[in-house]
Amino acid sequence: QTFQANEDATEVVLNKIHSPVLTRFVRIRPQTWHNGIALRLELYGCRITDSPCSNLLGMLSGLIPDSQISASSIRGYDWSPSMARLVSSRSGWFPRVPQAQPGEEWLQVDLGIPKNIKGVIIQGARGGDSVTTTESRSFVKKFKVAYSMNGKDWDFIQDPKTMQAKLFEGNIHYDIPEVRRFDPVPAQYIRVHPERWSPAGIGMRLEVLGCDWTDVKPTAETLVPTLKSEETTTPYPTDEGATECGDSCGDEEDFQLPANFNCNFDLPEDLCGWSHDLATGYTWSFQPTSTWIGNSEPNPETVPDVKNYLQLQSNGRREGQRARLISPTIYLPQSAVCMVFQYQAWGSNGVMLRVWREASQEHKALWVITEDQGEEWRQGRIILPSYDMEYRIVFEGFIRNGHSGELALDDIRLGTDIPLENCMATLFCVSSPGATLLPGTEPTVDTVSVQPIPAYWYYVIAAGGAVVVLVSVALALVLHYHRFRYAAKKSDHSITYKTSHYANGAPVAVEPTLTIKLEQDPSSRC
């Protein structure tokens, strides 16, 4: 692009670049001039780290050691994963096969500890002596990003429109970095999966953007179930030294949990701070129950005799039912928190319960089930990551047309007493419908890692079974043959006739035998 410049020696001309570019060097190339080339210059821009939660996490600076950078394959030592550092590396990472299958290769970074990840900077690979000039100008055009807390269970960054793994735009030049941002996710491991690349093949350098993950430490105090709709707030426990803004955080107000978010729906028609979405045509209804689960009887002065939970039920005769429950406004700009709830979903695979985050310009799915879960109550846990905008949580229940089933919700709360590392899985709930555990009597949940059976063991078991069957059949045939052979030898009144009249003097198959047995007739008087 050619920009319009000055028409005299004193005029100031401002030229804006519509699409921001990431760079360290800027060069001006004069195209036309008057009485020689002379100019004065200023640049307008900002640092990458000026955006919230956009710190460079260590690839460029070297804070991430080489041992924590790995890949699916490498072409050689000069193109190993340790060469995949943004800008500072003289080369880059090349996989073993230049033209691999989409999604087959990946570059992985272990951050050492969990972080809030908000983006990546991707760059192509540049020249070197180990490959040709054409191959040295390799870059990735499209890619996907996966993240994990343990390096084994992976999730992809999703596109909120399609609810599928998001396909990011990559580079258009082998040496120009590109920044790609997404909603913050808690992770310790990041993988970039190339999906499309330049004709020269895959070549990549990388940096990860994010900030410290403020861990929610367990406290001795347990949140008391909401029994009244009074407006109360609970201070959120934070670590003063672990926030991204550091010393500048002192001017901000202390973060507080949203008012009336925690609710067990015990009081009839009391949704605390939650509300129905009337646009769907159906609403969650209160279902009473008097069941109580606990080590002791509840105090009648503090707990009502009749408790309630929310229910969406269909007998299969009317059209499909859809109901939504919307939370109060939440604002978590620097901290993640665990949301805990109890649910029930049963029916003939015609039920769906999902949870999403709804902001002004976003609709992001967080959790979903689409099949029968049985009539037992279960506990769901979802990490609500930090987000720099206000948003609401939406629970949507749906029962398809012509299907009978039931969906139920109870005891939705923000579990500040639950560490985030224990908030990664859906757990069985020990309580009965509508029941709430007394404070301090919650079950202790330990995470148990179960290793799956290797696939080759299935082949070993199948082969062993086949051998047993063959041995059994062979043994049965041998016993059957010897039984008749020995029976013929023991009989004194049997005559065996054999013949050996064969062509060429040799039998071509089993030699035929005629055996005549003489038996006494008990009815004969002779």
Short mmCIF file of C-alpha atoms in Angstrom, two decimals:
data_model
loop_
_atom_site.label_atom_id
_atom_site.label_comp_id
_atom_site.label_asym_id
_atom_site.label_seq_id
_atom_site.Cartn_x
_atom_site.Cartn_y
_atom_site.Cartn_z
CA GLN A 1 0.00 0.00 0.00
CA THR A 2 1.21 3.48 -0.89
CA PHE A 3 0.38 6.14 1.73
CA GLN A 4 -0.25 9.83 1.12
CA ALA A 5 2.57 11.96 2.59
CA ASN A 6 3.38 15.68 2.91
CA GLU A 7 2.77 18.50 0.47
CA ASP A 8 5.04 20.99 2.27
CA ALA A 9 7.81 20.98 4.87
CA THR A 10 5.65 21.83 7.91
CA GLU A 11 2.40 19.91 7.43
CA VAL A 12 1.70 16.89 9.67
CA VAL A 13 0.01 13.96 7.94
CA LEU A 14 -1.54 11.05 9.86
CA ASN A 15 -1.83 7.66 8.14
CA LYS A 16 -3.69 4.88 9.95
CA ILE A 17 -3.15 1.17 9.40
CA HIS A 18 -6.58 -0.42 9.51
CA SER A 19 -5.38 -3.84 10.67
CA PRO A 20 -2.83 -3.75 13.53
CA VAL A 21 0.40 -5.61 12.84
CA LEU A 22 2.79 -7.21 15.31
CA THR A 23 6.37 -6.12 14.72
CA ARG A 24 9.62 -4.91 16.29
CA PHE A 25 10.99 -2.96 13.31
CA VAL A 26 9.36 -0.43 11.00
CA ARG A 27 11.00 0.76 7.79
CA ILE A 28 9.78 3.71 5.67
CA ARG A 29 10.47 3.53 1.92
CA PRO A 30 9.97 6.90 0.20
CA GLN A 31 8.41 6.56 -3.24
CA THR A 32 8.29 10.16 -4.48
CA TRP A 33 9.78 13.37 -3.03
CA HIS A 34 10.39 17.07 -3.62
CA ASN A 35 13.90 18.52 -3.61
CA GLY A 36 15.29 15.40 -1.96
CA ILE A 37 14.23 13.02 0.81
CA ALA A 38 13.69 14.40 4.32
CA LEU A 39 11.15 13.42 6.96
CA ARG A 40 10.30 13.30 10.67
CA LEU A 41 8.34 10.36 12.04
CA GLU A 42 6.27 9.14 14.97
CA LEU A 43 4.59 5.75 15.41
CA TYR A 44 1.27 5.02 17.14
CA GLY A 45 0.69 1.65 18.74
CA CYS A 46 0.71 -0.31 21.94
CA ARG A 47 2.46 -3.24 23.54
CA ILE A 48 0.91 -6.68 23.39
CA THR A 49 1.07 -6.88 27.15
CA ASP A 50 -1.08 -3.75 27.53
CA SER A 51 -4.20 -5.87 26.96
CA PRO A 52 -5.69 -7.68 29.99
CA CYS A 53 -4.20 -11.11 30.65
CA SER A 54 -1.78 -10.89 27.71
CA ASN A 55 1.62 -11.43 29.30
CA LEU A 56 4.28 -13.28 27.32
CA LEU A 57 4.57 -16.55 29.25
CA GLY A 58 8.17 -17.47 28.48
CA MET A 59 8.85 -18.78 24.97
CA LEU A 60 10.47 -15.56 23.77
CA SER A 61 12.24 -14.73 27.03
CA GLY A 62 13.48 -18.26 27.71
CA LEU A 63 11.63 -18.64 31.03
CA ILE A 64 10.17 -21.85 29.61
CA PRO A 65 13.10 -24.32 29.38
CA ASP A 66 13.74 -26.48 26.32
CA SER A 67 12.68 -29.58 28.26
CA GLN A 68 9.11 -28.24 28.46
CA ILE A 69 8.74 -27.80 24.69
CA SER A 70 7.84 -30.94 22.72
CA ALA A 71 6.32 -31.95 19.39
CA SER A 72 4.74 -34.88 17.59
CA SER A 73 7.88 -35.33 15.45
CA ILE A 74 11.02 -33.47 14.41
CA ARG A 75 13.03 -33.37 11.19
CA GLY A 76 16.40 -33.00 12.86
CA TYR A 77 18.30 -31.49 15.75
CA ASP A 78 18.50 -28.06 14.12
CA TRP A 79 14.69 -28.04 13.79
CA SER A 80 13.75 -29.43 17.20
CA PRO A 81 10.89 -28.02 19.33
CA SER A 82 13.38 -25.94 21.34
CA MET A 83 13.91 -23.89 18.15
CA ALA A 84 10.24 -22.87 18.11
CA ARG A 85 10.72 -19.72 20.21
CA LEU A 86 9.07 -16.62 18.80
CA VAL A 87 11.45 -14.16 17.05
CA SER A 88 14.51 -15.11 19.11
CA SER A 89 15.04 -18.44 17.37
CA ARG A 90 17.19 -18.39 14.25
CA SER A 91 15.17 -21.17 12.65
CA GLY A 92 11.96 -22.82 13.89
CA TRP A 93 10.29 -26.19 14.35
CA PHE A 94 9.90 -28.48 11.34
CA PRO A 95 8.04 -31.83 11.66
CA ARG A 96 9.53 -34.99 10.24
CA VAL A 97 7.13 -35.12 7.28
CA PRO A 98 6.82 -31.78 5.43
CA GLN A 99 3.37 -32.63 4.05
CA ALA A 100 1.54 -34.45 6.86
CA GLN A 101 -2.17 -35.07 7.37
CA PRO A 102 -4.16 -32.12 8.78
CA GLY A 103 -4.14 -32.19 12.56
CA GLU A 104 -1.60 -35.03 12.73
CA GLU A 105 1.37 -32.91 13.83
CA TRP A 106 1.46 -30.67 16.90
CA LEU A 107 3.75 -28.40 18.90
CA GLN A 108 3.29 -28.49 22.70
CA VAL A 109 4.33 -26.13 25.50
CA ASP A 110 4.31 -27.07 29.18
CA LEU A 111 3.94 -23.88 31.23
CA GLY A 112 5.11 -25.60 34.41
CA ILE A 113 2.12 -24.46 36.48
CA PRO A 114 -1.53 -23.75 35.57
CA LYS A 115 -2.08 -20.38 33.92
CA ASN A 116 -4.95 -18.45 32.41
CA ILE A 117 -4.35 -18.75 28.65
CA LYS A 118 -5.82 -16.03 26.43
CA GLY A 119 -3.99 -16.31 23.11
CA VAL A 120 -0.99 -17.37 21.06
CA ILE A 121 1.46 -15.62 18.74
CA ILE A 122 2.39 -17.78 15.78
CA GLN A 123 5.25 -17.24 13.34
CA GLY A 124 6.69 -19.23 10.46
CA ALA A 125 10.15 -20.80 10.24
CA ARG A 126 13.03 -18.98 8.60
CA GLY A 127 16.30 -19.87 6.85
CA GLY A 128 18.96 -22.36 7.84
CA ASP A 129 21.58 -24.68 6.40
CA SER A 130 19.73 -27.97 6.94
CA VAL A 131 16.96 -27.39 4.42
CA THR A 132 16.63 -25.77 1.05
CA THR A 133 15.81 -22.10 0.59
CA THR A 134 12.25 -22.94 -0.41
CA GLU A 135 11.65 -25.13 2.63
CA SER A 136 13.09 -22.51 4.97
CA ARG A 137 10.15 -20.23 4.18
CA SER A 138 7.50 -22.44 5.70
CA PHE A 139 4.52 -21.28 7.72
CA VAL A 140 1.11 -22.44 8.96
CA LYS A 141 -2.00 -20.93 7.37
CA LYS A 142 -4.67 -22.41 9.67
CA PHE A 143 -4.44 -24.15 13.03
CA LYS A 144 -6.35 -25.36 16.08
CA VAL A 145 -5.45 -24.89 19.75
CA ALA A 146 -5.88 -27.57 22.43
CA TYR A 147 -5.33 -27.17 26.16
CA SER A 148 -5.03 -29.48 29.16
CA MET A 149 -4.38 -29.40 32.89
CA ASN A 150 -2.62 -32.78 33.10
CA GLY A 151 -1.18 -33.36 29.61
CA LYS A 152 -3.52 -36.32 28.99
CA ASP A 153 -7.08 -35.00 28.75
CA TRP A 154 -7.31 -32.39 25.99
CA ASP A 155 -10.00 -29.91 24.94
CA PHE A 156 -9.98 -27.67 21.88
CA ILE A 157 -10.75 -23.97 21.91
CA GLN A 158 -14.30 -23.87 20.56
CA ASP A 159 -16.01 -21.58 18.07
CA PRO A 160 -19.06 -20.16 19.92
CA LYS A 161 -21.10 -20.15 16.69
CA THR A 162 -20.60 -23.78 15.65
CA MET A 163 -19.66 -25.28 19.05
CA GLN A 164 -16.85 -27.13 17.24
CA ALA A 165 -13.09 -26.80 17.50
CA LYS A 166 -12.21 -23.32 16.26
CA LEU A 167 -10.03 -23.04 13.16
CA PHE A 168 -7.73 -20.03 13.60
CA GLU A 169 -6.19 -18.04 10.77
CA GLY A 170 -2.42 -18.40 10.75
CA ASN A 171 0.39 -16.62 8.90
CA ILE A 172 0.54 -15.12 5.44
CA HIS A 173 4.33 -14.69 5.54
CA TYR A 174 7.02 -16.88 7.06
CA ASP A 175 8.57 -14.10 9.17
CA ILE A 176 5.57 -11.95 10.22
CA PRO A 177 4.02 -12.96 13.58
CA GLU A 178 0.25 -13.08 14.00
CA VAL A 179 -1.66 -12.71 17.28
CA ARG A 180 -4.73 -14.87 17.86
CA ARG A 181 -6.77 -14.36 21.02
CA PHE A 182 -9.59 -16.33 22.62
CA ASP A 183 -11.49 -16.43 25.90
CA PRO A 184 -9.24 -17.21 28.88
CA VAL A 185 -9.02 -20.90 29.75
CA PRO A 186 -7.17 -22.50 32.69
CA ALA A 187 -4.41 -24.80 31.44
CA GLN A 188 -0.84 -25.94 32.02
CA TYR A 189 -0.29 -27.52 28.59
CA ILE A 190 -0.95 -25.91 25.20
CA ARG A 191 -0.85 -27.63 21.82
CA VAL A 192 -1.03 -26.04 18.38
CA HIS A 193 -2.29 -28.38 15.63
CA PRO A 194 -1.47 -27.19 12.06
CA GLU A 195 -4.39 -27.77 9.68
CA ARG A 196 -3.28 -25.87 6.55
CA TRP A 197 0.20 -24.70 5.61
CA SER A 198 2.35 -23.17 2.90
CA PRO A 199 3.45 -25.18 -0.16
CA ALA A 200 6.87 -25.55 1.46
CA GLY A 201 5.33 -27.42 4.40
CA ILE A 202 4.93 -26.86 8.13
CA GLY A 203 7.25 -24.47 9.95
CA MET A 204 6.44 -22.72 13.20
CA ARG A 205 7.61 -20.48 16.03
CA LEU A 206 5.35 -19.75 18.98
CA GLU A 207 4.59 -17.65 22.05
CA VAL A 208 1.75 -18.12 24.54
CA LEU A 209 -0.24 -15.21 26.01
CA GLY A 210 -1.87 -15.31 29.42
CA CYS A 211 -1.62 -14.41 33.08
CA ASP A 212 -1.32 -15.98 36.50
CA TRP A 213 -4.08 -18.40 37.48
CA THR A 214 -5.43 -17.19 40.82
CA ASP A 215 -6.10 -20.43 42.61
CA VAL A 216 -9.15 -20.62 44.86
CA LYS A 217 -7.84 -22.04 48.09
CA PRO A 218 -10.17 -24.08 50.31
CA THR A 219 -11.41 -22.33 53.43
CA ALA A 220 -12.61 -23.68 56.75
CA GLU A 221 -15.91 -21.87 56.32
CA THR A 222 -18.55 -23.59 54.20
CA LEU A 223 -21.16 -21.59 52.35
CA VAL A 224 -24.55 -21.87 54.04
CA PRO A 225 -27.42 -22.75 51.65
CA THR A 226 -29.51 -19.75 50.72
CA LEU A 227 -32.76 -19.98 52.69
CA LYS A 228 -33.91 -16.41 52.19
CA SER A 229 -33.84 -14.03 49.27
CA GLU A 230 -31.96 -11.36 51.21
CA GLU A 231 -29.18 -9.63 49.33
CA THR A 232 -25.87 -10.81 50.71
CA THR A 233 -22.34 -10.81 49.36
CA THR A 234 -19.35 -12.92 50.32
CA PRO A 235 -15.77 -11.64 49.86
CA TYR A 236 -13.84 -13.69 47.34
CA PRO A 237 -10.56 -15.07 48.75
CA THR A 238 -7.69 -13.87 46.61
CA ASP A 239 -3.94 -13.97 46.84
CA GLU A 240 -2.71 -10.38 46.78
CA GLY A 241 0.60 -11.28 45.19
CA ALA A 242 -0.79 -13.56 42.49
CA THR A 243 -2.85 -11.10 40.46
CA GLU A 244 -1.79 -9.85 37.08
CA CYS A 245 -1.85 -6.14 37.86
CA GLY A 246 0.51 -6.45 40.87
CA ASP A 247 0.87 -3.28 42.92
CA SER A 248 -1.69 -1.38 40.84
CA CYS A 249 -4.46 -3.55 42.21
CA GLY A 250 -4.57 -1.64 45.45
CA ASP A 251 -6.74 1.10 43.98
CA GLU A 252 -9.49 -1.31 42.93
CA GLU A 253 -12.35 -2.42 45.09
CA ASP A 254 -12.27 -5.89 46.65
CA PHE A 255 -13.94 -8.46 44.45
CA GLN A 256 -17.23 -9.85 45.74
CA LEU A 257 -19.38 -12.76 44.69
CA PRO A 258 -22.60 -11.79 42.89
CA ALA A 259 -25.56 -11.22 45.16
CA ASN A 260 -28.18 -13.98 45.38
CA PHE A 261 -26.31 -16.33 43.04
CA ASN A 262 -26.16 -19.24 45.50
CA CYS A 263 -29.64 -20.74 45.74
CA ASN A 264 -31.16 -24.09 46.76
CA PHE A 265 -34.75 -23.15 45.75
CA ASP A 266 -36.14 -24.43 49.06
CA LEU A 267 -38.71 -21.67 49.47
CA PRO A 268 -41.63 -21.92 46.99
CA GLU A 269 -41.45 -19.45 44.12
CA ASP A 270 -38.15 -18.06 45.45
CA LEU A 271 -35.49 -18.03 42.70
CA CYS A 272 -33.07 -15.87 44.74
CA GLY A 273 -31.36 -13.77 42.07
CA TRP A 274 -32.19 -16.13 39.19
CA SER A 275 -34.97 -15.56 36.65
CA HIS A 276 -36.96 -17.44 34.00
CA ASP A 277 -36.59 -16.79 30.28
CA LEU A 278 -40.24 -16.33 29.34
CA ALA A 279 -39.44 -16.26 25.61
CA THR A 280 -39.19 -20.06 25.50
CA GLY A 281 -42.85 -20.57 26.46
CA TYR A 282 -42.02 -22.89 29.38
CA THR A 283 -40.51 -22.33 32.81
CA TRP A 284 -38.93 -24.47 35.48
CA SER A 285 -41.49 -25.44 38.12
CA PHE A 286 -40.99 -25.92 41.86
CA GLN A 287 -41.29 -29.53 42.99
CA PRO A 288 -41.69 -30.12 46.74
CA THR A 289 -39.96 -32.90 48.63
CA SER A 290 -39.60 -33.64 52.33
CA THR A 291 -36.59 -35.92 51.96
CA TRP A 292 -33.52 -35.05 54.04
CA ILE A 293 -30.13 -36.73 53.83
CA GLY A 294 -27.61 -36.20 56.60
CA ASN A 295 -26.01 -37.57 59.75
CA SER A 296 -28.56 -35.90 62.03
CA GLU A 297 -32.05 -34.55 61.86
CA PRO A 298 -32.34 -31.00 60.52
CA ASN A 299 -33.15 -28.14 62.86
CA PRO A 300 -36.80 -27.20 62.22
CA GLU A 301 -36.06 -23.62 63.22
CA THR A 302 -33.54 -23.08 60.40
CA VAL A 303 -34.63 -25.58 57.72
CA PRO A 304 -38.20 -25.70 56.37
CA ASP A 305 -40.13 -28.96 56.69
CA VAL A 306 -40.90 -29.02 52.96
CA LYS A 307 -37.98 -28.40 50.58
CA ASN A 308 -38.11 -27.78 46.84
CA TYR A 309 -36.13 -28.17 43.66
CA LEU A 310 -36.70 -27.05 40.05
CA GLN A 311 -38.19 -29.49 37.56
CA LEU A 312 -38.99 -29.69 33.84
CA GLN A 313 -41.16 -32.71 33.06
CA SER A 314 -42.92 -34.08 29.97
CA ASN A 315 -45.21 -37.07 29.49
CA GLY A 316 -44.44 -37.36 25.79
CA ARG A 317 -47.84 -36.23 24.52
CA ARG A 318 -47.26 -32.54 23.90
CA GLU A 319 -44.68 -30.71 21.80
CA GLY A 320 -41.09 -30.45 22.93
CA GLN A 321 -40.43 -28.35 26.02
CA ARG A 322 -37.57 -25.90 26.45
CA ALA A 323 -36.96 -23.81 29.57
CA ARG A 324 -34.10 -21.52 30.58
CA LEU A 325 -32.92 -20.29 33.96
CA ILE A 326 -30.77 -17.14 33.94
CA SER A 327 -28.33 -16.18 36.70
CA PRO A 328 -27.58 -12.76 38.19
CA THR A 329 -24.82 -10.75 36.54
CA ILE A 330 -21.29 -12.07 37.19
CA TYR A 331 -18.03 -10.15 36.87
CA LEU A 332 -14.79 -12.15 37.27
CA PRO A 333 -12.05 -10.06 35.61
CA GLN A 334 -9.07 -11.65 37.39
CA SER A 335 -10.21 -14.80 39.16
CA ALA A 336 -11.67 -18.17 38.25
CA VAL A 337 -14.22 -19.94 40.43
CA CYS A 338 -15.94 -23.34 40.56
CA MET A 339 -19.71 -23.48 40.04
CA VAL A 340 -21.40 -26.50 41.65
CA PHE A 341 -24.95 -27.73 41.08
CA GLN A 342 -27.09 -30.85 41.44
CA TYR A 343 -29.03 -32.18 38.50
CA GLN A 344 -31.16 -35.08 37.33
CA ALA A 345 -31.78 -36.07 33.71
CA TRP A 346 -33.68 -39.18 32.69
CA GLY A 347 -35.75 -40.14 29.67
CA SER A 348 -35.57 -42.11 26.44
CA ASN A 349 -32.54 -40.21 25.07
CA GLY A 350 -34.80 -37.26 24.37
CA VAL A 351 -33.51 -34.97 27.12
CA MET A 352 -30.78 -32.35 27.02
CA LEU A 353 -29.36 -30.13 29.76
CA ARG A 354 -26.72 -27.58 28.91
CA VAL A 355 -25.02 -24.58 30.50
CA TRP A 356 -23.55 -21.60 28.70
CA ARG A 357 -22.08 -18.18 29.37
CA GLU A 358 -23.99 -15.29 27.83
CA ALA A 359 -22.27 -11.91 27.40
CA SER A 360 -23.13 -8.90 25.27
CA GLN A 361 -21.39 -10.27 22.17
CA GLU A 362 -20.79 -13.90 23.04
CA HIS A 363 -22.56 -17.21 23.53
CA LYS A 364 -20.08 -19.79 24.86
CA ALA A 365 -21.06 -23.35 25.82
CA LEU A 366 -19.60 -24.60 29.11
CA TRP A 367 -21.27 -27.97 29.78
CA VAL A 368 -23.85 -30.25 28.14
CA ILE A 369 -25.42 -33.71 28.47
CA THR A 370 -27.64 -35.22 25.77
CA GLU A 371 -28.52 -38.69 27.04
CA ASP A 372 -30.29 -40.47 29.88
CA GLN A 373 -28.35 -40.20 33.15
CA GLY A 374 -30.67 -42.41 35.19
CA GLU A 375 -32.93 -41.40 38.04
CA GLU A 376 -30.07 -40.76 40.48
CA TRP A 377 -29.12 -37.24 41.38
CA ARG A 378 -25.64 -36.18 40.26
CA GLN A 379 -23.36 -33.27 40.98
CA GLY A 380 -21.99 -31.11 38.19
CA ARG A 381 -18.92 -28.87 38.47
CA ILE A 382 -17.87 -26.20 35.98
CA ILE A 383 -14.89 -23.84 36.08
CA LEU A 384 -15.94 -20.25 35.39
CA PRO A 385 -12.69 -18.70 34.09
CA SER A 386 -11.83 -15.05 34.52
CA TYR A 387 -13.54 -12.82 31.97
CA ASP A 388 -13.11 -9.07 31.52
CA MET A 389 -16.82 -8.42 30.83
CA GLU A 390 -20.04 -8.90 32.74
CA TYR A 391 -21.97 -12.04 31.84
CA ARG A 392 -24.73 -14.39 32.99
CA ILE A 393 -24.92 -18.16 33.34
CA VAL A 394 -27.84 -19.85 31.57
CA PHE A 395 -29.19 -23.33 32.37
CA GLU A 396 -31.30 -24.67 29.49
CA GLY A 397 -33.38 -27.85 29.69
CA PHE A 398 -34.96 -29.41 26.61
CA ILE A 399 -37.22 -32.45 26.20
CA ARG A 400 -37.90 -33.44 22.60
CA ASN A 401 -41.30 -33.80 21.01
CA GLY A 402 -42.87 -37.19 21.69
CA HIS A 403 -40.38 -38.12 24.42
CA SER A 404 -41.13 -38.49 28.09
CA GLY A 405 -38.55 -37.51 30.64
CA GLU A 406 -37.59 -35.25 33.49
CA LEU A 407 -34.90 -32.66 34.14
CA ALA A 408 -34.25 -31.23 37.59
CA LEU A 409 -31.93 -28.63 39.14
CA ASP A 410 -31.06 -27.86 42.74
CA ASP A 411 -28.50 -26.14 44.95
CA ILE A 412 -26.62 -23.96 42.43
CA ARG A 413 -23.68 -22.18 44.05
CA LEU A 414 -20.20 -20.81 43.53
CA GLY A 415 -17.97 -23.18 45.49
CA THR A 416 -15.27 -20.95 46.92
CA ASP A 417 -14.44 -23.88 49.22
CA ILE A 418 -13.51 -26.11 46.24
CA PRO A 419 -9.99 -25.91 44.72
CA LEU A 420 -10.08 -25.53 40.94
CA GLU A 421 -8.10 -28.74 40.44
CA ASN A 422 -11.08 -30.58 41.98
CA CYS A 423 -13.53 -28.82 39.68
CA MET A 424 -12.71 -30.65 36.44
CA ALA A 425 -15.14 -33.60 36.49
CA THR A 426 -18.83 -34.35 36.88
CA LEU A 427 -19.43 -36.27 40.10
CA PHE A 428 -22.20 -38.43 41.48
CA CYS A 429 -24.38 -36.61 43.96
CA VAL A 430 -25.08 -38.37 47.23
CA SER A 431 -28.26 -36.54 48.10
CA SER A 432 -31.84 -37.37 47.22
CA PRO A 433 -34.08 -35.15 45.08
CA GLY A 434 -34.24 -31.69 46.56
CA ALA A 435 -32.14 -32.56 49.60
CA THR A 436 -29.36 -30.30 50.86
CA LEU A 437 -26.47 -31.41 53.01
CA LEU A 438 -25.95 -29.72 56.34
CA PRO A 439 -22.98 -27.33 56.37
CA GLY A 440 -19.77 -29.21 57.09
CA THR A 441 -21.18 -32.64 56.14
CA GLU A 442 -20.22 -32.53 52.47
CA PRO A 443 -18.52 -35.72 51.20
CA THR A 444 -14.81 -35.78 50.62
CA VAL A 445 -14.08 -36.36 46.94
CA ASP A 446 -10.73 -37.72 45.83
CA THR A 447 -9.66 -37.88 42.22
CA VAL A 448 -8.63 -41.40 41.22
CA SER A 449 -6.75 -41.97 37.99
CA VAL A 450 -7.69 -45.26 36.32
CA GLN A 451 -5.43 -46.40 33.51
CA PRO A 452 -7.31 -47.81 30.50
CA ILE A 453 -6.61 -51.35 29.29
CA PRO A 454 -4.13 -51.23 26.36
CA ALA A 455 -5.73 -52.10 23.02
CA TYR A 456 -3.33 -54.96 22.26
CA TRP A 457 -4.63 -56.89 25.27
CA TYR A 458 -7.95 -57.34 23.51
CA TYR A 459 -6.14 -59.12 20.65
CA VAL A 460 -4.22 -61.28 23.13
CA ILE A 461 -7.44 -62.30 24.89
CA ALA A 462 -9.17 -63.06 21.58
CA ALA A 463 -6.23 -65.16 20.34
CA GLY A 464 -6.12 -67.09 23.62
CA GLY A 465 -9.83 -67.84 23.37
CA ALA A 466 -9.43 -69.12 19.81
CA VAL A 467 -6.57 -71.43 20.86
CA VAL A 468 -8.68 -72.87 23.69
CA VAL A 469 -11.57 -73.56 21.29
CA LEU A 470 -9.30 -75.30 18.74
CA VAL A 471 -7.66 -77.46 21.41
CA SER A 472 -11.09 -78.47 22.77
CA VAL A 473 -12.36 -79.48 19.31
CA ALA A 474 -9.20 -81.49 18.55
CA LEU A 475 -9.39 -83.29 21.90
CA ALA A 476 -13.04 -84.18 21.32
CA LEU A 477 -12.25 -85.67 17.89
CA VAL A 478 -9.39 -87.76 19.29
CA LEU A 479 -11.53 -89.15 22.11
CA HIS A 480 -14.35 -89.93 19.70
CA TYR A 481 -11.96 -91.83 17.37
CA HIS A 482 -10.37 -93.90 20.15
CA ARG A 483 -13.73 -94.76 21.67
CA PHE A 484 -14.93 -96.67 18.59
CA ARG A 485 -11.51 -98.18 17.93
CA TYR A 486 -11.24 -99.68 21.42
CA ALA A 487 -14.85 -100.82 21.34
CA ALA A 488 -14.18 -102.83 18.19
CA LYS A 489 -11.12 -104.53 19.71
CA LYS A 490 -12.95 -105.58 22.89
CA SER A 491 -15.84 -107.27 21.03
CA ASP A 492 -15.35 -111.06 20.52
CA HIS A 493 -18.29 -111.32 18.13
CA SER A 494 -17.17 -108.79 15.57
CA ILE A 495 -15.58 -109.38 12.19
CA THR A 496 -13.88 -106.58 10.29
CA TYR A 497 -13.46 -106.70 6.54
CA LYS A 498 -11.06 -104.44 4.77
CA THR A 499 -10.23 -104.07 1.15
CA SER A 500 -7.25 -102.56 -0.53
CA HIS A 501 -8.34 -102.61 -4.13
CA TYR A 502 -7.31 -99.17 -5.20
CA ALA A 503 -6.00 -97.77 -8.38
CA ASN A 504 -2.21 -97.51 -8.47
CA GLY A 505 -2.08 -99.70 -5.33
CA ALA A 506 -2.46 -96.83 -2.83
CA PRO A 507 -5.51 -95.39 -1.10
CA VAL A 508 -6.46 -91.86 -1.92
CA ALA A 509 -8.45 -91.30 1.28
CA VAL A 510 -9.41 -93.07 4.48
CA GLU A 511 -9.53 -96.89 3.89
CA PRO A 512 -13.14 -98.15 4.12
CA THR A 513 -13.83 -100.78 6.82
CA LEU A 514 -16.84 -103.05 7.29
CA THR A 515 -17.47 -104.31 10.82
CA ILE A 516 -20.11 -106.99 11.62
CA LYS A 517 -21.10 -107.47 15.24
CA LEU A 518 -23.00 -110.51 16.61
CA GLU A 519 -25.25 -109.87 19.56
CA GLN A 520 -27.49 -112.30 21.45
CA ASP A 521 -31.21 -111.71 21.27
CA PRO A 522 -32.66 -112.06 24.78
CA SER A 523 -36.06 -113.10 23.39
CA SER A 524 -34.63 -116.01 21.40
CA ARG A 525 -34.99 -119.55 22.89
CA CYS A 526 -32.37 -121.18 20.71
#
